[in-house]
Short mmCIF file of C-alpha atoms in Angstrom, two decimals:
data_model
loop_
_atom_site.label_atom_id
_atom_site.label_comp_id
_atom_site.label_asym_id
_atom_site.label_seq_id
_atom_site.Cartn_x
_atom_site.Cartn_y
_atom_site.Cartn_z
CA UNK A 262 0.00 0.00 0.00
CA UNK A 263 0.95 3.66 -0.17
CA UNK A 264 3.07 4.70 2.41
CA UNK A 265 5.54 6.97 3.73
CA UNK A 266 7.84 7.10 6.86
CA UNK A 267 10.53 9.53 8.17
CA UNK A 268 13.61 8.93 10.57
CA UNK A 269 16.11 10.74 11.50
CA UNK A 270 14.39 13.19 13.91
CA UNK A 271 16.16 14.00 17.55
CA UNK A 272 17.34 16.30 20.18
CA UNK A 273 19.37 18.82 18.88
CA UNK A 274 21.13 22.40 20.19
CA UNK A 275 20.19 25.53 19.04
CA UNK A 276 22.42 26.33 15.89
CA UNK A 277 22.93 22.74 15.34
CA UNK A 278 22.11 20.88 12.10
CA UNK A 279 19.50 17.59 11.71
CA UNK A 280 18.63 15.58 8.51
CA UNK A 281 14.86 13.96 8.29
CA UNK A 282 14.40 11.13 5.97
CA UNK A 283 11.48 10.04 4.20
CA UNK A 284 11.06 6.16 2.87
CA UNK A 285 8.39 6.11 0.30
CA UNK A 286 6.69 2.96 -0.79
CA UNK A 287 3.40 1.91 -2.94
CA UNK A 288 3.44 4.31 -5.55
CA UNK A 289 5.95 5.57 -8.58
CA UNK A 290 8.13 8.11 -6.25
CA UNK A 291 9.68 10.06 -8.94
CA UNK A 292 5.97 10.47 -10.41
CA UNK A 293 5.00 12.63 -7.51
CA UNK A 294 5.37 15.86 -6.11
CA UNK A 295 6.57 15.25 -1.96
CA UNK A 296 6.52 17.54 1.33
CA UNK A 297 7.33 18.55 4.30
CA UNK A 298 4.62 19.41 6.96
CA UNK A 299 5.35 20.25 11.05
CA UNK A 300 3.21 20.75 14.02
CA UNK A 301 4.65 22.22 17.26
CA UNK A 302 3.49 20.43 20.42
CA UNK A 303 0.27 21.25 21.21
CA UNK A 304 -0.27 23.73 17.85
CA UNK A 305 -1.77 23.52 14.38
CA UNK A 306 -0.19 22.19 11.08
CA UNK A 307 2.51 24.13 9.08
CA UNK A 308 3.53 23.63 5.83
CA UNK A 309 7.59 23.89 5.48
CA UNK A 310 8.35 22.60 2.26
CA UNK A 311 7.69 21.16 -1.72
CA UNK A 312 9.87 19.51 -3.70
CA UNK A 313 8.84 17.99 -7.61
CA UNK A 314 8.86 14.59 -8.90
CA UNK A 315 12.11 15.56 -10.29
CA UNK A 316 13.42 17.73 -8.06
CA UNK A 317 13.69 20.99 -10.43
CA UNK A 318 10.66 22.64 -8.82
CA UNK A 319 11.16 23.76 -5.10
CA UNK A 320 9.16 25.90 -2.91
CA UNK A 321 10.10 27.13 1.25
CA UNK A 322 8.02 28.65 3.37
CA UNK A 323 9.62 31.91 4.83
CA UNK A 324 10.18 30.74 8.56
CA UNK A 325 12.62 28.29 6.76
CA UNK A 326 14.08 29.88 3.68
CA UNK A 327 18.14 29.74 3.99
CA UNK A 328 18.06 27.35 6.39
CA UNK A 329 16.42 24.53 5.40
CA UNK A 330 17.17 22.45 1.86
CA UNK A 331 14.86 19.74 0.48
CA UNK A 332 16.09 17.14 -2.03
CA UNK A 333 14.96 13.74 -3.16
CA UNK A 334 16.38 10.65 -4.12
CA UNK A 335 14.10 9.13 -7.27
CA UNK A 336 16.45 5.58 -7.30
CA UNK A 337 16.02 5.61 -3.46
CA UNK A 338 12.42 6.48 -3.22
CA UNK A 339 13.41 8.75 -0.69
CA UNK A 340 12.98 12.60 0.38
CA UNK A 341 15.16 14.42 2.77
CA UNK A 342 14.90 17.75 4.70
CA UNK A 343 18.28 19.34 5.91
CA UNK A 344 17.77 21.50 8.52
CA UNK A 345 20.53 24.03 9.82
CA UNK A 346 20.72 26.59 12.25
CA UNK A 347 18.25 25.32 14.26
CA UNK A 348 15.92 27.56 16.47
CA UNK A 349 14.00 26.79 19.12
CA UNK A 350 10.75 27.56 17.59
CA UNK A 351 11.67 25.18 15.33
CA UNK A 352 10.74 22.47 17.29
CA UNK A 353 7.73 20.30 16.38
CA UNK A 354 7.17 16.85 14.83
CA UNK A 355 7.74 16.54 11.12
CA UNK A 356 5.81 14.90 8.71
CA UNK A 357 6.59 13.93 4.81
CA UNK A 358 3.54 13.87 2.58
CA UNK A 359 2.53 13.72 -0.82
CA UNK A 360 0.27 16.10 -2.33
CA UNK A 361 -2.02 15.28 -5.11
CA UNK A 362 -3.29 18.28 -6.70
CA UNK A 363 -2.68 20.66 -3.78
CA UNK A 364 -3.86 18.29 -1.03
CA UNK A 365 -1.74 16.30 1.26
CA UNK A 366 -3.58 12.06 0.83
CA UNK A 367 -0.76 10.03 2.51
CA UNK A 368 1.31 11.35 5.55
CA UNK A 369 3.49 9.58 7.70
CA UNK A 370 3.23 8.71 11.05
CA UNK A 371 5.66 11.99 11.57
CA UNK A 372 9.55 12.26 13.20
CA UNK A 373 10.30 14.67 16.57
CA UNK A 374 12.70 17.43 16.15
CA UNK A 375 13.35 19.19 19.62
CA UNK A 376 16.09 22.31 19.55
CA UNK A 377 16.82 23.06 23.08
CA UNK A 378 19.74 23.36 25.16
CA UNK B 444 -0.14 35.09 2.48
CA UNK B 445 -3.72 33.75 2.59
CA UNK B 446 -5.03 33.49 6.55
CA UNK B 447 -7.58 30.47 7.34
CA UNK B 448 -9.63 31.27 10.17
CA UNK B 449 -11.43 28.25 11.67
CA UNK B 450 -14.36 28.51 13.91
CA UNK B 451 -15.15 27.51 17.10
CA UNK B 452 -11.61 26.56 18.73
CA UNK B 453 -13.88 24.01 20.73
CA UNK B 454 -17.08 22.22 19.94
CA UNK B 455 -18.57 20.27 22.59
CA UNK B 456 -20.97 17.84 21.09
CA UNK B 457 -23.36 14.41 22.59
CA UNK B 458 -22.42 11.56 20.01
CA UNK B 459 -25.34 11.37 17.38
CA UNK B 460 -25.66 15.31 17.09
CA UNK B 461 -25.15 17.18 14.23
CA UNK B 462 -22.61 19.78 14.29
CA UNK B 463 -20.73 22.35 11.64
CA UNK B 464 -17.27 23.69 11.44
CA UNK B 465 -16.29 26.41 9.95
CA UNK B 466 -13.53 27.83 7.70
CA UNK B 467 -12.75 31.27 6.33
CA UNK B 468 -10.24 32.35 3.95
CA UNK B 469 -8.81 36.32 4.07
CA UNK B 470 -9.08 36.39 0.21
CA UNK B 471 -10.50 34.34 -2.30
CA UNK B 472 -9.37 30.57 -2.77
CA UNK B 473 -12.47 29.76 -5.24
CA UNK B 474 -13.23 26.06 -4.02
CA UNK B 475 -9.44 24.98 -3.47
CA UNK B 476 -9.59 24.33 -0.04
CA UNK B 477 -9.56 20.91 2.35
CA UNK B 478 -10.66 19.56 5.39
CA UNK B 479 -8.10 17.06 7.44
CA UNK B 480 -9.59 14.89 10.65
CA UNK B 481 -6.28 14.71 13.12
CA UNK B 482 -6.97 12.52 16.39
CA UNK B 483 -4.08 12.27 19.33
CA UNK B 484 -0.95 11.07 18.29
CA UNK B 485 -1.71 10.31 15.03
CA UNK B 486 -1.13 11.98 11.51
CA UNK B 487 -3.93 13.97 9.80
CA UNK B 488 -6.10 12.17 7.52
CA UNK B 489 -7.43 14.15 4.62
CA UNK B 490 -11.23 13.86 4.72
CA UNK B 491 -12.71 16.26 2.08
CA UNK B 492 -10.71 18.42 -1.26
CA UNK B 493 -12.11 20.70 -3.57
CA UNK B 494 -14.45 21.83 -0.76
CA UNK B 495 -17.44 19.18 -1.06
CA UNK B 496 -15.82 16.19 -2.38
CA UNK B 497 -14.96 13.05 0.11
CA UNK B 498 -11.68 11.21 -0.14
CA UNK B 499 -11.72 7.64 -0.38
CA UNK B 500 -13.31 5.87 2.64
CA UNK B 501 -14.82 8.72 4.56
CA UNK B 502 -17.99 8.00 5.56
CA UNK B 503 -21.21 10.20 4.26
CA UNK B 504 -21.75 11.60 7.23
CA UNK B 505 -19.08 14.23 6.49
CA UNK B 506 -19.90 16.37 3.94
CA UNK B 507 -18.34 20.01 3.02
CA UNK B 508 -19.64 23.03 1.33
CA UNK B 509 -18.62 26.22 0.35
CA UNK B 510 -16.33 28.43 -1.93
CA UNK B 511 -14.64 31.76 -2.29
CA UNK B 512 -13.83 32.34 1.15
CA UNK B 513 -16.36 30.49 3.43
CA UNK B 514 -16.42 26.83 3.90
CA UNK B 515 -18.39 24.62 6.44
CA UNK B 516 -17.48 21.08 7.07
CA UNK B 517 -20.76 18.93 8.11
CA UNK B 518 -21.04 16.13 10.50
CA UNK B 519 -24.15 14.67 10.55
CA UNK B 520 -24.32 12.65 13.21
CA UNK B 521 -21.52 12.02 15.67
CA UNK B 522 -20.10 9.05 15.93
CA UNK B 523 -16.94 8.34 19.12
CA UNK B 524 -14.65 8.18 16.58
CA UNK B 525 -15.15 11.20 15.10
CA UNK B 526 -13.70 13.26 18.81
CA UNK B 527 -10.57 14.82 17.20
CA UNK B 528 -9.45 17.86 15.75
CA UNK B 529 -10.17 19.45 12.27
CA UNK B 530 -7.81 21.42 10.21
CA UNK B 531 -8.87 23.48 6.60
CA UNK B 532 -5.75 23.84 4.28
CA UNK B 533 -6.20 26.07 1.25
CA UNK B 534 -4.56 24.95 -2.37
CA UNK B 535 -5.11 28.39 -3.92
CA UNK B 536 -1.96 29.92 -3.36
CA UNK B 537 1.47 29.45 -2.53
CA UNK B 538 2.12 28.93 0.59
CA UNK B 539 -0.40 26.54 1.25
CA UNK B 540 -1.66 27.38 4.78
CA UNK B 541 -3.85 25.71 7.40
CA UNK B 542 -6.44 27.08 9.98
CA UNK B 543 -5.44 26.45 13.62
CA UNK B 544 -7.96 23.98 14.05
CA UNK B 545 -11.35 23.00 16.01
CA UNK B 546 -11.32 20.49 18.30
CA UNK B 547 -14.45 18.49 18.34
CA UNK B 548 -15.05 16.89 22.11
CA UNK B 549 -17.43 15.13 23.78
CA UNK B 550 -20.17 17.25 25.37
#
């Protein structure tokens, strides 16, 4: 079946540097647009990042532009989210999902990024 | 940047009632807009795009309607499962932004 899952989430210092991983299965990877969705404890849903099916085609929301890259792997059916200079307010559980004209059908079951010291 | 508003925060509600959500947009997003059902610990599931129509596997008893920049999302008649919280997400525009949610609890 269709399904997604991330890794690579953690505890982390402010400044520091994380990667997220995303393991796609079920569907033709490189046929899809993917993203990147987070939720702070306890807060509503924010939309971080899009990447398309071939990569040429990425979009950053502002509270990440600079500091955050997105990239995919089409052989490894995976997606990726470097994050850098970590803030606190950056902390919150990540999600990869794939959008199908403009709506988010499959998420995973998310990865926790905390930035604290 | 286009703002969802979602209203109540809170809805308390007896299982078997009836009860509406609703989501406004702070410019027009014609009838791009979603609903997602997200329960504790779990990812959101998407429940309703292009304003009205149901994913796969969600039950009639949700139903959405709406366009330009008021939406509703319709529950006809609670069931336990349905306690969680309830997130619109606009596809109009880049970026794509979501309300802040309404939790829907048992009254």
């Amino acid at each position: 079946q269709v399904q997604v899952v991330e890794s690579g989430g953690g505890l982390v210092k402010p400044g520091g540097s994380l990667r997220l991983s995303c393991a796609a299965s079920g569907f033709t990877f490189s046929d899809y647009y993917m993203s990147w969705i987070r939720q702070a404890p306890g807060k509503g849903l924010e939309w971080v990042s899009y990447i398309s099916g071939s990569g040429s085609t990425i979009y950053y929301a502002d509270s990440v532009k600079g500091r955050f890259t997105i990239s995919r792997d089409n052989a490894k059916n995976s997606l990726y989210l470097q994050m850098n200079s970590l803030r606190v307010e950056d902390t919150a559980v990540y999600y990869c999902a794939r959008p199908r004209a403009g709506v988010f059908d499959t998420w995973g079951q998310g990865t926790m990024v905390t930035v604290s010291s | 940047e286009i703002v969802m508003t979602q209203s109540p925060a809170t809805l308390s509600v007896s299982p078997g009632e009836r009860t509406t959500l609703s989501c406004r947009a702070s410019q027009s997003v014609s009838s791009n807009l979603a609903w997602y059902q997200q329960k504790p610990g779990q990812a959101p599931r998407l429940l309703i795009y292009g304003a009205s129509t149901r994913a796969t596997g969600v039950p009639a008893r949700f139903s959405g309607s709406g366009s330009v920049t008021e939406f509703t999302l319709t529950i006809s008649s609670l069931q336990s499962e349905d306690f969680a919280v309830y997130y619109c997400q606009q596809f109009h525009n880049w970026p794509r932004t979501f309300g802040q949610g309404t939790k829907v609890e048992i009254k």
